Every structure is written in C-alpha cells, then in structure tokens.
Amino acid sequence: MKTVSIALLMLFVVSSVTAQKKTNLNIKPNLVLTYSAKDPKGNEVLLPLEIKELNDKKIVLEYSMINGDKKISGEWVISPKGLESGKYFNWQALNPSEVRILPKDQTIFCVSKKFLDEIKSKKTAKYDDKTFELKEIPKGKEIIVDGKEIDAIYIAEKGGDSKYWILNNRDLPFIVNSAGGDGPSFKLTKVSK
C-alpha cells in the first residue's frame, strides 16, 4: 500500500510540474504575432503584427494584410513613456500606409509596465478609465500557441465586459487575447520570426 501511495504522489507531483510549465515569448525585433479576429460578417481575419523596432527611443509595430491583389500595411509607434506609464489604449483604425505616433499616455496591443506592476501587486488597477481586477484564467480559456500554453495573466473589467489576457512579460506586456468591451476582440494564434 505504501508503494502505491508513493507512486500516486510522484505521479501527482510530475503532472503538477508539467502542467505549470508555461511559455513566455521572447519579445524582440522581427517577431511576428499573428492575431485572429472576426470581421463584421463573422469571417475570420488574420492580422500579422511585426515588432519592427524595440529600443530606448520607440516601439514600432507594423501590421500588414493582403486584400485581393493589394497589400495593406501601417505602423503604430509607442513611446518609451507610453510603454512605461501609459493609461489609455488607442484602438482607432489606421488608414492604409499610415504611421501613427501615439501620444505619450497611450499604447496599442499592450498595456504599460506601470499597469502590469500594479495589477499584479494590488490585484486591481485602472486603464482606459476602467477598473480591472486580476483573476484566474477561466478553465479552457488558456492561450495555447503551437501546443504550448502562453504565460499570461487574465484581467476583467469590474462591473463591465472588457477582458484581456496579457503576456506576463514586463519588457512588453502584450495583449494576447481580448473579449468584450470597446476595443476589438482578437486572439493570438501564431508566433513566428
């Protein structure tokens, strides 16, 4: 009986350690994060987002899509101040070929480091004039890419519909999934170089 108990305990420990292994993306220039979203007709649309630049002066995110024979692209430029302490999202659509330099209090596809620190330490924080709470990721709603679970935190708007899964990476706390609320709903489906 003692041997069976020890074997079960070892099986539990091994499965627990395996289950806790999560992948943290190595955020660097030329990394392409491909998101899936639904267009107004319910069709899946893929949005590849490339990290063109990531340095002390700016973060440049470029999107590109093929529409028939045309390639449509544009860039968002996030300032170091925005990444450090931004408080708002800029979800306004880009015009084709537009390079949008975001104000110093705004981010896109990520939250600020200050917000990430606060939500992790205090379990609540404000972004986009909404109060968010840190929650456990709902069972079955983990973000899986290439068969690996992404190391992310999950936040939900207090008294509202906005929900975000955020990469647990202080260098660039990317949103890897979103649902409800004012911004677009999208999910990370592929990571490539």
Short mmCIF file of C-alpha atoms in Angstrom, two decimals:
data_model
loop_
_atom_site.label_atom_id
_atom_site.label_comp_id
_atom_site.label_asym_id
_atom_site.label_seq_id
_atom_site.Cartn_x
_atom_site.Cartn_y
_atom_site.Cartn_z
CA MET A 1 0.00 0.00 0.00
CA LYS A 2 2.87 2.33 0.85
CA THR A 3 4.38 1.78 -2.63
CA VAL A 4 1.08 2.60 -4.34
CA SER A 5 0.73 5.80 -2.27
CA ILE A 6 4.26 6.89 -3.13
CA ALA A 7 3.68 6.12 -6.82
CA LEU A 8 0.45 8.18 -6.84
CA LEU A 9 2.17 11.05 -5.04
CA MET A 10 5.03 11.03 -7.58
CA LEU A 11 2.54 10.95 -10.47
CA PHE A 12 0.71 13.95 -8.97
CA VAL A 13 3.97 15.90 -8.48
CA VAL A 14 5.18 15.17 -12.03
CA SER A 15 1.84 16.13 -13.59
CA SER A 16 1.64 19.30 -11.47
CA VAL A 17 5.11 20.43 -12.52
CA THR A 18 4.34 19.65 -16.16
CA ALA A 19 1.00 21.48 -16.01
CA GLN A 20 2.64 24.59 -14.56
CA LYS A 21 5.16 24.95 -17.40
CA LYS A 22 4.15 27.93 -19.50
CA THR A 23 5.89 29.56 -22.42
CA ASN A 24 6.99 33.16 -22.10
CA LEU A 25 7.54 34.70 -25.51
CA ASN A 26 10.96 36.12 -26.26
CA ILE A 27 9.89 39.61 -27.34
CA LYS A 28 12.38 41.08 -29.81
CA PRO A 29 12.54 42.86 -33.18
CA ASN A 30 11.25 40.91 -36.21
CA LEU A 31 8.96 38.76 -34.08
CA VAL A 32 5.57 38.40 -35.78
CA LEU A 33 2.48 37.91 -33.65
CA THR A 34 -0.49 36.79 -35.73
CA TYR A 35 -3.89 37.55 -34.27
CA SER A 36 -7.24 36.19 -35.34
CA ALA A 37 -10.36 38.36 -35.22
CA LYS A 38 -13.84 38.33 -36.70
CA ASP A 39 -14.92 40.86 -39.30
CA PRO A 40 -18.44 42.38 -39.20
CA LYS A 41 -19.75 39.44 -41.28
CA GLY A 42 -18.32 36.86 -38.85
CA ASN A 43 -15.43 35.79 -41.10
CA GLU A 44 -12.02 35.12 -39.57
CA VAL A 45 -9.44 37.79 -40.35
CA LEU A 46 -5.74 37.29 -39.61
CA LEU A 47 -3.68 40.28 -38.53
CA PRO A 48 0.10 39.73 -38.54
CA LEU A 49 1.74 42.27 -36.23
CA GLU A 50 5.52 42.57 -36.51
CA ILE A 51 7.76 44.19 -33.94
CA LYS A 52 9.81 46.35 -36.33
CA GLU A 53 11.74 48.25 -33.65
CA LEU A 54 12.15 47.80 -29.93
CA ASN A 55 14.63 50.13 -28.30
CA ASP A 56 15.00 53.03 -25.82
CA LYS A 57 13.54 55.53 -28.29
CA LYS A 58 10.43 53.75 -29.58
CA ILE A 59 8.50 50.57 -30.18
CA VAL A 60 7.26 50.20 -33.76
CA LEU A 61 4.51 47.69 -34.53
CA GLU A 62 3.70 47.07 -38.19
CA TYR A 63 0.61 45.32 -39.47
CA SER A 64 0.21 44.01 -42.98
CA MET A 65 -2.73 42.31 -44.65
CA ILE A 66 -3.49 41.11 -48.15
CA ASN A 67 -6.78 42.30 -49.62
CA GLY A 68 -7.15 40.77 -53.08
CA ASP A 69 -4.08 41.92 -55.01
CA LYS A 70 -3.28 44.73 -52.60
CA LYS A 71 -1.06 44.65 -49.54
CA ILE A 72 -2.33 47.00 -46.85
CA SER A 73 0.01 47.98 -44.07
CA GLY A 74 0.59 50.60 -41.42
CA GLU A 75 2.56 51.25 -38.25
CA TRP A 76 1.94 52.25 -34.67
CA VAL A 77 4.77 53.92 -32.77
CA ILE A 78 4.66 53.64 -28.97
CA SER A 79 6.89 55.98 -26.99
CA PRO A 80 9.04 54.72 -24.09
CA LYS A 81 6.90 56.91 -21.80
CA GLY A 82 3.71 55.26 -23.12
CA LEU A 83 5.16 51.80 -22.53
CA GLU A 84 6.35 52.77 -19.07
CA SER A 85 3.29 54.57 -17.72
CA GLY A 86 0.54 54.82 -20.38
CA LYS A 87 -3.07 54.83 -19.19
CA TYR A 88 -5.11 54.53 -22.41
CA PHE A 89 -5.48 52.33 -25.50
CA ASN A 90 -5.57 53.80 -28.98
CA TRP A 91 -7.98 51.46 -30.83
CA GLN A 92 -8.70 53.89 -33.67
CA ALA A 93 -8.31 52.16 -37.04
CA LEU A 94 -5.27 53.04 -39.09
CA ASN A 95 -5.59 54.30 -42.63
CA PRO A 96 -3.58 52.26 -45.18
CA SER A 97 0.14 53.17 -45.04
CA GLU A 98 -0.42 55.40 -42.00
CA VAL A 99 2.33 55.72 -39.41
CA ARG A 100 0.60 56.70 -36.18
CA ILE A 101 2.80 58.10 -33.43
CA LEU A 102 0.80 57.52 -30.29
CA PRO A 103 0.54 60.18 -27.57
CA LYS A 104 2.77 59.54 -24.55
CA ASP A 105 -0.12 58.27 -22.43
CA GLN A 106 -1.33 55.65 -24.97
CA THR A 107 -0.47 52.12 -26.05
CA ILE A 108 -1.80 49.66 -28.62
CA PHE A 109 -1.81 45.85 -28.34
CA CYS A 110 -0.12 46.15 -24.95
CA VAL A 111 -0.55 47.75 -21.54
CA SER A 112 2.03 49.84 -19.73
CA LYS A 113 4.62 48.39 -17.36
CA LYS A 114 3.15 50.51 -14.57
CA PHE A 115 -0.29 48.94 -15.10
CA LEU A 116 1.18 45.42 -15.20
CA ASP A 117 3.08 46.04 -11.95
CA GLU A 118 0.03 47.50 -10.21
CA ILE A 119 -2.45 44.83 -11.29
CA LYS A 120 -0.05 42.08 -10.21
CA SER A 121 0.73 43.63 -6.83
CA LYS A 122 -2.62 45.16 -5.86
CA LYS A 123 -4.93 42.83 -7.86
CA THR A 124 -6.74 45.90 -9.22
CA ALA A 125 -5.72 48.83 -11.45
CA LYS A 126 -7.18 51.41 -13.89
CA TYR A 127 -6.59 51.53 -17.64
CA ASP A 128 -8.63 53.32 -20.26
CA ASP A 129 -10.71 54.87 -17.42
CA LYS A 130 -11.87 51.37 -16.40
CA THR A 131 -11.07 49.46 -13.25
CA PHE A 132 -9.70 45.99 -13.88
CA GLU A 133 -9.28 43.08 -11.48
CA LEU A 134 -6.72 40.30 -11.69
CA LYS A 135 -8.47 36.93 -11.95
CA GLU A 136 -7.60 33.29 -12.54
CA ILE A 137 -7.71 32.36 -16.22
CA PRO A 138 -11.02 30.56 -16.73
CA LYS A 139 -10.68 26.82 -17.29
CA GLY A 140 -10.50 26.12 -21.02
CA LYS A 141 -9.67 29.76 -21.84
CA GLU A 142 -5.89 29.41 -21.63
CA ILE A 143 -3.97 30.78 -24.63
CA ILE A 144 -2.35 27.89 -26.48
CA VAL A 145 0.02 28.57 -29.39
CA ASP A 146 1.86 25.73 -31.14
CA GLY A 147 0.68 23.33 -28.45
CA LYS A 148 2.18 25.40 -25.61
CA GLU A 149 0.36 27.48 -23.04
CA ILE A 150 1.46 31.12 -23.08
CA ASP A 151 2.43 32.59 -19.70
CA ALA A 152 -0.28 35.22 -19.34
CA ILE A 153 -2.35 36.96 -16.70
CA TYR A 154 -6.09 37.48 -17.01
CA ILE A 155 -7.90 40.69 -16.11
CA ALA A 156 -11.59 41.53 -16.19
CA GLU A 157 -13.30 44.91 -16.00
CA LYS A 158 -15.06 45.43 -12.69
CA GLY A 159 -18.77 45.83 -13.49
CA GLY A 160 -18.11 45.69 -17.25
CA ASP A 161 -17.45 43.44 -20.23
CA SER A 162 -13.78 44.04 -21.12
CA LYS A 163 -11.44 41.09 -20.60
CA TYR A 164 -7.76 40.81 -21.50
CA TRP A 165 -5.15 38.09 -21.38
CA ILE A 166 -1.78 39.85 -21.06
CA LEU A 167 1.64 38.35 -21.67
CA ASN A 168 3.36 38.05 -18.30
CA ASN A 169 6.42 39.90 -19.60
CA ARG A 170 7.35 43.29 -18.20
CA ASP A 171 9.55 44.20 -21.20
CA LEU A 172 6.48 44.34 -23.44
CA PRO A 173 3.22 43.25 -21.79
CA PHE A 174 1.39 42.33 -24.99
CA ILE A 175 -2.30 41.57 -25.03
CA VAL A 176 -2.58 38.02 -26.31
CA ASN A 177 -6.37 37.80 -26.21
CA SER A 178 -9.26 40.18 -25.70
CA ALA A 179 -13.01 39.87 -25.38
CA GLY A 180 -15.95 42.22 -24.83
CA GLY A 181 -15.74 45.92 -24.20
CA ASP A 182 -14.96 48.84 -26.51
CA GLY A 183 -11.86 47.58 -28.31
CA PRO A 184 -11.59 44.81 -30.86
CA SER A 185 -11.86 41.16 -29.84
CA PHE A 186 -8.85 39.15 -31.00
CA LYS A 187 -6.72 36.15 -30.08
CA LEU A 188 -3.04 35.33 -30.63
CA THR A 189 -2.88 32.27 -32.90
CA LYS A 190 0.71 32.15 -34.16
CA VAL A 191 4.19 33.42 -33.27
CA SER A 192 6.96 33.42 -35.86
CA LYS A 193 10.27 35.07 -36.68
#
